[in-house]
Amino acid sequence: MSDFNAILSAIRHCRICVETPRGRPLPHEPRPVLRASTTARLAICGQAPGTRVHRSGKPFTDPSGDRLRSWLNMTPETFYDESRVAIVPMGFCFPGLDAKGGDLPPRRECAVRWHPDLFSALPNVELILAVGAYAQAFHLGSARGRTLQETMLNWREHLKEPRRPRVFPLPHPSWRNNAWLKKNPWFEEELLPVLRHEVGKVV
């Protein structure tokens, strides 16, 4: 437990993206956001905090979080129960906005520096929800499809892979994916019932 607590504390005090960044430094004060415990059996791995989460310091306190909890059929009480659910984004801090007002990609420093140590310290995680392309690239590696569509169409194969933890890919629950969800009705009809069943087994 002491090693886990040390890792968690180090992440929460991390300033790599300001002091030794890969590229341009973070344009604001870091505020790492994550939730984890050694007893968690489910890990939700998304992209990076947005502006609302940066302000609140609590992951998925935004419309994307509302949609994700709806997909999972999960109450906020369960979703934020660290003893059961770890929330580990690819980038722990809000990366800033691009010229069009959209979120920049997750900072590259985070996953390289912290994810191997952190996931090694989460021995009970049985299922990872890889939410969005960045999380899928990290957790699926070369098994990821060339596009989000290809990865998602193969969701059953990814889930059946003999790995531990198992990886369940999901699109990001942002409104920006509304068109994709509309074009792919199988997501709600076929995938969501399986997702809720698999999540229910570990939570």
CSV table of C-alpha atoms in Angstrom, one decimal:
chain,number,residue,atom,x,y,z
A,1,MET,CA,0.0,0.0,0.0
A,2,SER,CA,2.9,2.4,0.8
A,3,ASP,CA,4.2,2.1,-2.8
A,4,PHE,CA,0.7,2.7,-4.2
A,5,ASN,CA,0.2,5.8,-2.0
A,6,ALA,CA,3.7,7.1,-3.0
A,7,ILE,CA,2.8,6.8,-6.7
A,8,LEU,CA,-0.6,8.4,-6.2
A,9,SER,CA,1.0,11.3,-4.3
A,10,ALA,CA,3.7,11.8,-6.9
A,11,ILE,CA,1.1,12.0,-9.7
A,12,ARG,CA,-1.0,14.5,-7.7
A,13,HIS,CA,2.1,16.7,-7.3
A,14,CYS,CA,3.4,16.2,-10.8
A,15,ARG,CA,4.8,19.2,-12.6
A,16,ILE,CA,6.6,17.5,-15.5
A,17,CYS,CA,4.5,19.2,-18.2
A,18,VAL,CA,5.6,22.6,-16.8
A,19,GLU,CA,9.2,22.0,-15.6
A,20,THR,CA,10.5,19.4,-18.1
A,21,PRO,CA,7.8,19.3,-20.9
A,22,ARG,CA,7.9,17.4,-24.1
A,23,GLY,CA,7.2,20.4,-26.4
A,24,ARG,CA,5.5,23.5,-25.2
A,25,PRO,CA,4.9,23.6,-21.5
A,26,LEU,CA,1.3,23.4,-20.1
A,27,PRO,CA,-0.1,26.9,-20.4
A,28,HIS,CA,-1.6,26.9,-16.8
A,29,GLU,CA,-0.9,25.5,-13.4
A,30,PRO,CA,-1.1,21.7,-13.4
A,31,ARG,CA,-4.0,20.1,-11.6
A,32,PRO,CA,-3.8,16.3,-12.0
A,33,VAL,CA,-7.1,14.5,-11.8
A,34,LEU,CA,-7.5,10.8,-11.1
A,35,ARG,CA,-9.1,8.4,-8.8
A,36,ALA,CA,-7.7,5.0,-7.8
A,37,SER,CA,-7.3,2.4,-5.1
A,38,THR,CA,-5.7,-1.0,-4.8
A,39,THR,CA,-9.1,-2.7,-4.5
A,40,ALA,CA,-10.7,-1.3,-7.7
A,41,ARG,CA,-11.6,-4.0,-10.2
A,42,LEU,CA,-12.8,-1.6,-13.0
A,43,ALA,CA,-10.6,1.1,-14.6
A,44,ILE,CA,-12.1,3.8,-16.7
A,45,CYS,CA,-9.4,5.3,-18.9
A,46,GLY,CA,-10.3,8.3,-20.9
A,47,GLN,CA,-8.6,11.2,-22.6
A,48,ALA,CA,-7.8,14.1,-20.3
A,49,PRO,CA,-9.8,16.5,-18.1
A,50,GLY,CA,-11.7,19.2,-19.8
A,51,THR,CA,-12.4,22.8,-18.5
A,52,ARG,CA,-15.1,21.8,-16.1
A,53,VAL,CA,-13.2,18.9,-14.7
A,54,HIS,CA,-10.1,21.2,-14.3
A,55,ARG,CA,-12.2,23.5,-12.2
A,56,SER,CA,-13.9,20.8,-10.1
A,57,GLY,CA,-10.9,18.5,-9.7
A,58,LYS,CA,-13.3,15.6,-10.0
A,59,PRO,CA,-13.3,13.4,-13.2
A,60,PHE,CA,-16.3,13.4,-15.6
A,61,THR,CA,-18.2,16.2,-13.9
A,62,ASP,CA,-19.6,17.3,-17.2
A,63,PRO,CA,-22.1,16.2,-19.9
A,64,SER,CA,-19.6,13.5,-21.1
A,65,GLY,CA,-19.6,12.0,-17.7
A,66,ASP,CA,-23.4,12.0,-17.6
A,67,ARG,CA,-23.5,10.2,-20.9
A,68,LEU,CA,-20.8,7.7,-19.8
A,69,ARG,CA,-22.7,6.9,-16.6
A,70,SER,CA,-25.8,6.4,-18.7
A,71,TRP,CA,-24.0,4.0,-20.9
A,72,LEU,CA,-22.8,2.0,-17.9
A,73,ASN,CA,-26.2,2.3,-16.1
A,74,MET,CA,-24.2,3.4,-13.1
A,75,THR,CA,-25.1,5.8,-10.3
A,76,PRO,CA,-22.7,8.6,-9.4
A,77,GLU,CA,-22.3,7.0,-6.0
A,78,THR,CA,-20.9,3.8,-7.6
A,79,PHE,CA,-19.0,5.6,-10.3
A,80,TYR,CA,-17.1,7.7,-7.8
A,81,ASP,CA,-16.5,4.8,-5.4
A,82,GLU,CA,-12.7,4.5,-5.5
A,83,SER,CA,-12.8,1.2,-3.8
A,84,ARG,CA,-14.5,-0.3,-6.9
A,85,VAL,CA,-13.7,2.1,-9.8
A,86,ALA,CA,-10.4,3.6,-10.8
A,87,ILE,CA,-10.5,6.6,-13.2
A,88,VAL,CA,-7.1,7.0,-14.9
A,89,PRO,CA,-7.1,9.3,-18.0
A,90,MET,CA,-4.3,9.3,-20.5
A,91,GLY,CA,-3.4,12.8,-19.5
A,92,PHE,CA,-4.0,13.8,-15.8
A,93,CYS,CA,-4.2,17.6,-16.4
A,94,PHE,CA,-6.4,19.7,-18.6
A,95,PRO,CA,-4.2,20.2,-21.7
A,96,GLY,CA,-5.6,23.5,-22.8
A,97,LEU,CA,-7.6,24.6,-25.9
A,98,ASP,CA,-6.7,24.7,-29.6
A,99,ALA,CA,-7.4,27.6,-31.9
A,100,LYS,CA,-11.0,26.5,-32.5
A,101,GLY,CA,-11.8,26.2,-28.8
A,102,GLY,CA,-11.6,22.4,-28.6
A,103,ASP,CA,-9.5,20.5,-26.1
A,104,LEU,CA,-5.9,19.7,-27.1
A,105,PRO,CA,-4.7,16.1,-27.1
A,106,PRO,CA,-3.6,14.6,-23.7
A,107,ARG,CA,-0.1,15.6,-22.7
A,108,ARG,CA,2.5,13.1,-23.8
A,109,GLU,CA,4.4,13.2,-20.6
A,110,CYS,CA,1.7,11.5,-18.4
A,111,ALA,CA,1.3,8.0,-19.8
A,112,VAL,CA,5.0,7.5,-20.5
A,113,ARG,CA,6.0,8.5,-17.0
A,114,TRP,CA,3.2,7.3,-14.8
A,115,HIS,CA,0.9,4.7,-16.3
A,116,PRO,CA,3.2,1.6,-16.1
A,117,ASP,CA,3.9,2.2,-12.4
A,118,LEU,CA,0.3,3.0,-11.6
A,119,PHE,CA,-1.2,0.0,-13.4
A,120,SER,CA,1.4,-2.3,-11.8
A,121,ALA,CA,0.1,-1.0,-8.4
A,122,LEU,CA,-3.5,-1.8,-9.3
A,123,PRO,CA,-3.4,-5.6,-9.0
A,124,ASN,CA,-7.2,-6.2,-8.9
A,125,VAL,CA,-8.2,-4.4,-12.0
A,126,GLU,CA,-10.0,-7.0,-14.2
A,127,LEU,CA,-11.6,-4.7,-16.9
A,128,ILE,CA,-10.3,-1.5,-18.5
A,129,LEU,CA,-12.8,0.7,-20.4
A,130,ALA,CA,-10.6,2.3,-23.1
A,131,VAL,CA,-12.6,5.5,-23.8
A,132,GLY,CA,-11.5,7.2,-27.0
A,133,ALA,CA,-8.7,6.7,-29.5
A,134,TYR,CA,-5.8,7.8,-27.2
A,135,ALA,CA,-6.7,5.3,-24.5
A,136,GLN,CA,-7.3,2.6,-27.1
A,137,ALA,CA,-3.9,3.2,-28.6
A,138,PHE,CA,-2.2,2.8,-25.2
A,139,HIS,CA,-4.2,-0.2,-23.8
A,140,LEU,CA,-4.8,-2.1,-27.1
A,141,GLY,CA,-1.4,-1.3,-28.7
A,142,SER,CA,-1.0,-2.9,-32.1
A,143,ALA,CA,-4.4,-4.6,-31.8
A,144,ARG,CA,-6.1,-1.3,-32.2
A,145,GLY,CA,-7.7,-0.6,-35.6
A,146,ARG,CA,-6.5,2.0,-38.0
A,147,THR,CA,-9.6,4.1,-37.2
A,148,LEU,CA,-12.0,4.4,-34.3
A,149,GLN,CA,-14.6,2.8,-36.5
A,150,GLU,CA,-12.4,-0.2,-37.1
A,151,THR,CA,-11.5,-0.6,-33.4
A,152,MET,CA,-15.2,-0.3,-32.4
A,153,LEU,CA,-16.4,-2.8,-35.0
A,154,ASN,CA,-14.0,-5.3,-33.5
A,155,TRP,CA,-15.1,-4.7,-29.9
A,156,ARG,CA,-16.1,-8.3,-29.3
A,157,GLU,CA,-12.7,-9.6,-30.4
A,158,HIS,CA,-10.9,-7.1,-28.2
A,159,LEU,CA,-13.0,-8.2,-25.2
A,160,LYS,CA,-12.3,-11.9,-25.9
A,161,GLU,CA,-8.5,-11.5,-26.1
A,162,PRO,CA,-6.8,-13.6,-23.4
A,163,ARG,CA,-5.3,-10.7,-21.6
A,164,ARG,CA,-5.6,-9.5,-18.1
A,165,PRO,CA,-7.0,-7.0,-17.5
A,166,ARG,CA,-9.4,-7.3,-20.4
A,167,VAL,CA,-10.0,-4.2,-22.5
A,168,PHE,CA,-13.4,-2.9,-23.7
A,169,PRO,CA,-13.1,-0.1,-26.2
A,170,LEU,CA,-15.6,2.7,-26.2
A,171,PRO,CA,-16.0,5.9,-28.2
A,172,HIS,CA,-15.6,9.1,-26.2
A,173,PRO,CA,-19.0,10.2,-24.8
A,174,SER,CA,-18.5,13.8,-26.0
A,175,TRP,CA,-21.3,15.5,-28.0
A,176,ARG,CA,-18.7,15.6,-30.9
A,177,ASN,CA,-19.4,11.9,-31.4
A,178,ASN,CA,-23.2,12.3,-31.8
A,179,ALA,CA,-23.0,11.8,-35.5
A,180,TRP,CA,-21.0,8.6,-35.1
A,181,LEU,CA,-23.5,7.3,-32.5
A,182,LYS,CA,-26.4,8.1,-34.9
A,183,LYS,CA,-24.6,6.2,-37.8
A,184,ASN,CA,-23.9,3.2,-35.6
A,185,PRO,CA,-27.1,2.1,-33.9
A,186,TRP,CA,-25.6,-1.3,-33.1
A,187,PHE,CA,-23.6,0.5,-30.3
A,188,GLU,CA,-26.7,1.0,-28.2
A,189,GLU,CA,-28.5,-2.1,-29.4
A,190,GLU,CA,-25.7,-4.7,-29.2
A,191,LEU,CA,-22.7,-3.2,-27.3
A,192,LEU,CA,-24.3,-1.4,-24.4
A,193,PRO,CA,-26.1,-4.5,-23.0
A,194,VAL,CA,-22.8,-6.4,-23.0
A,195,LEU,CA,-21.0,-3.4,-21.5
A,196,ARG,CA,-23.4,-3.2,-18.6
A,197,HIS,CA,-23.2,-6.9,-18.0
A,198,GLU,CA,-19.4,-7.0,-18.0
A,199,VAL,CA,-19.2,-3.9,-15.8
A,200,GLY,CA,-21.8,-5.3,-13.4
A,201,LYS,CA,-19.6,-8.4,-12.9
A,202,VAL,CA,-16.6,-6.5,-11.6
A,203,VAL,CA,-18.4,-3.6,-9.8
